[in-house]
CSV table of C-alpha atoms in Angstrom, one decimal:
chain,number,residue,atom,x,y,z
H,1,MET,CA,20.5,-26.3,8.9
H,2,LYS,CA,16.7,-26.1,7.2
H,3,TYR,CA,16.2,-27.7,3.8
H,4,LYS,CA,14.2,-25.5,1.5
H,5,ARG,CA,11.7,-27.5,-0.5
H,6,MET,CA,8.4,-27.1,-1.9
H,7,ILE,CA,5.4,-28.3,0.3
H,8,VAL,CA,3.1,-28.4,-2.4
H,9,PRO,CA,4.8,-28.2,-5.4
H,10,GLU,CA,2.0,-28.9,-7.7
H,11,ARG,CA,0.8,-25.5,-6.6
H,12,ARG,CA,4.0,-23.3,-6.9
H,13,ARG,CA,3.1,-19.8,-7.4
H,14,LYS,CA,3.4,-18.8,-11.1
H,15,ILE,CA,3.7,-14.8,-12.0
H,16,PRO,CA,0.5,-14.1,-14.1
H,17,ALA,CA,0.3,-11.6,-16.5
H,18,HIS,CA,-1.6,-9.3,-14.3
H,19,PHE,CA,0.8,-9.6,-11.3
H,20,SER,CA,1.0,-7.3,-8.6
H,21,TRP,CA,3.4,-7.6,-5.5
H,22,ILE,CA,4.1,-6.7,-2.3
H,23,ASP,CA,7.5,-4.9,-2.0
H,24,HIS,CA,10.0,-6.2,0.6
H,25,ARG,CA,10.4,-2.7,2.0
H,26,VAL,CA,7.0,-2.8,3.5
H,27,VAL,CA,8.7,-4.8,6.1
H,28,ARG,CA,12.3,-3.8,5.9
H,29,ASN,CA,11.5,-0.2,6.2
H,30,GLY,CA,9.0,-0.4,9.0
H,31,TYR,CA,5.7,0.4,7.5
H,32,THR,CA,4.1,-2.7,9.1
H,33,ARG,CA,5.0,-1.4,12.2
H,34,LYS,CA,3.0,1.9,11.3
H,35,CYS,CA,0.0,0.5,10.7
H,36,SER,CA,-2.7,-1.9,12.2
H,37,ALA,CA,-3.5,-5.0,10.5
H,38,ARG,CA,-6.8,-3.8,9.2
H,39,ALA,CA,-4.9,-1.0,7.6
H,40,LEU,CA,-2.6,-3.3,6.2
H,41,GLY,CA,-5.3,-5.6,4.9
H,42,PHE,CA,-6.9,-2.4,3.0
H,43,TYR,CA,-3.3,-1.8,1.8
H,44,LEU,CA,-3.2,-5.5,0.1
H,45,PHE,CA,-6.4,-4.9,-1.3
H,46,LEU,CA,-5.3,-1.9,-3.0
H,47,LEU,CA,-2.3,-3.5,-4.2
H,48,SER,CA,-4.2,-6.1,-5.7
H,49,VAL,CA,-6.9,-4.1,-7.5
H,50,SER,CA,-4.6,-1.1,-8.8
H,51,ASP,CA,-3.4,-0.4,-12.1
H,52,ILE,CA,0.4,-0.3,-13.5
H,53,ASP,CA,0.3,3.3,-12.1
H,54,GLY,CA,-0.8,2.3,-8.5
H,55,LEU,CA,-4.3,3.7,-9.5
H,56,SER,CA,-7.6,2.3,-8.0
H,57,TYR,CA,-11.2,3.7,-8.6
H,58,TYR,CA,-12.9,1.2,-6.4
H,59,GLY,CA,-15.6,3.1,-4.6
H,60,ASN,CA,-15.7,3.1,-0.7
H,61,GLN,CA,-19.2,1.1,-0.7
H,62,ARG,CA,-17.4,-1.6,-2.7
H,63,ILE,CA,-13.9,-1.5,-0.9
H,64,SER,CA,-15.8,-2.1,2.6
H,65,ARG,CA,-17.8,-4.8,1.1
H,66,GLU,CA,-14.7,-6.6,-0.6
H,67,ILE,CA,-12.4,-6.3,2.9
H,68,ASN,CA,-15.7,-6.7,5.1
H,69,ILE,CA,-15.3,-3.8,7.0
H,70,GLN,CA,-17.8,-1.1,8.1
H,71,ALA,CA,-17.9,1.9,5.8
H,72,ASN,CA,-17.2,4.3,8.5
H,73,ASP,CA,-13.9,2.4,9.3
H,74,LEU,CA,-12.7,3.1,6.0
H,75,GLU,CA,-11.8,6.8,6.5
H,76,ASP,CA,-9.7,5.8,9.4
H,77,LEU,CA,-7.9,3.0,7.9
H,78,ARG,CA,-7.2,5.4,4.8
H,79,LYS,CA,-5.6,7.7,7.3
H,80,GLU,CA,-3.5,5.3,8.7
H,81,LEU,CA,-1.9,4.5,5.5
H,82,ILE,CA,-1.7,8.0,4.3
H,83,ASN,CA,0.2,8.8,7.3
H,84,ALA,CA,2.3,5.7,6.8
H,85,GLY,CA,3.2,7.2,3.1
H,86,LEU,CA,1.6,4.0,1.4
H,87,ILE,CA,-1.1,5.9,-0.3
H,88,ALA,CA,-2.6,8.9,-1.6
H,89,TYR,CA,-6.3,9.7,-2.1
H,90,SER,CA,-8.0,12.4,-3.8
H,91,GLU,CA,-11.6,12.6,-5.0
H,92,GLY,CA,-12.3,9.0,-4.9
H,93,ILE,CA,-9.2,8.2,-6.2
H,94,TYR,CA,-6.4,6.1,-4.3
H,95,GLN,CA,-2.9,5.8,-5.2
H,96,VAL,CA,-0.5,3.3,-4.1
H,97,LEU,CA,2.8,5.2,-3.5
H,98,GLU,CA,6.4,4.1,-4.7
H,99,LEU,CA,8.1,3.1,-1.1
H,100,GLU,CA,11.1,5.0,0.1
H,101,SER,CA,14.4,3.7,-1.0
H,102,GLU,CA,15.7,1.2,1.7
H,103,ASN,CA,18.4,3.4,3.3
H,104,LYS,CA,15.8,6.2,4.0
H,105,THR,CA,14.4,6.5,7.5
H,106,LEU,CA,10.7,6.7,7.7
H,107,PRO,CA,9.3,10.1,9.1
H,108,GLU,CA,7.0,9.9,12.0
H,109,ASN,CA,3.3,10.2,11.7
H,110,THR,CA,2.8,14.0,10.7
H,111,TYR,CA,0.0,14.2,8.4
H,112,ASN,CA,-3.8,14.3,9.7
H,113,GLY,CA,-6.4,13.5,6.9
H,114,SER,CA,-6.3,13.1,3.3
H,115,ARG,CA,-3.8,15.0,1.2
H,116,LYS,CA,-4.3,16.1,-2.5
H,117,VAL,CA,-2.1,14.0,-4.7
H,118,SER,CA,-0.5,17.2,-6.1
H,119,GLU,CA,0.5,18.1,-2.4
H,120,ILE,CA,2.3,14.9,-2.1
H,121,LEU,CA,4.3,14.9,-5.5
H,122,GLU,CA,5.2,18.5,-4.7
H,123,GLU,CA,6.7,17.3,-1.5
H,124,MET,CA,8.6,14.6,-2.9
H,125,PHE,CA,10.0,16.6,-5.6
H,126,SER,CA,11.0,19.3,-3.4
H,127,GLU,CA,13.2,16.6,-1.5
H,128,VAL,CA,14.7,15.3,-4.8
H,129,LYS,CA,16.1,18.8,-5.7
H,130,LYS,CA,17.6,19.2,-2.1
């Protein structure tokens, strides 16, 4: 049986006022299997810089510089995250989306390219009404 102990107790994580998190459902619901490691790195960046509503206004050049990728690769990574249902993107604004509940099976990749936030919200609310 493994004994749980702090390896470096003086560096124990503290939750700062500006805390953001990575939901366990990213792994449990299979999102990590739907995206490349580079796309997940981009997702981590968006989680880190988004506001309380999940919105980020960082421009593509800044994002490319911050996560050390070529600017022309950013669109492909964005499409991966959109297809996985992790983010929405419209007119230079990123939104980190609420994850599906743990019991819901993820849909297969069905979207190609960017979608308007209004389309995604409409689709989400139409499912709630069913």
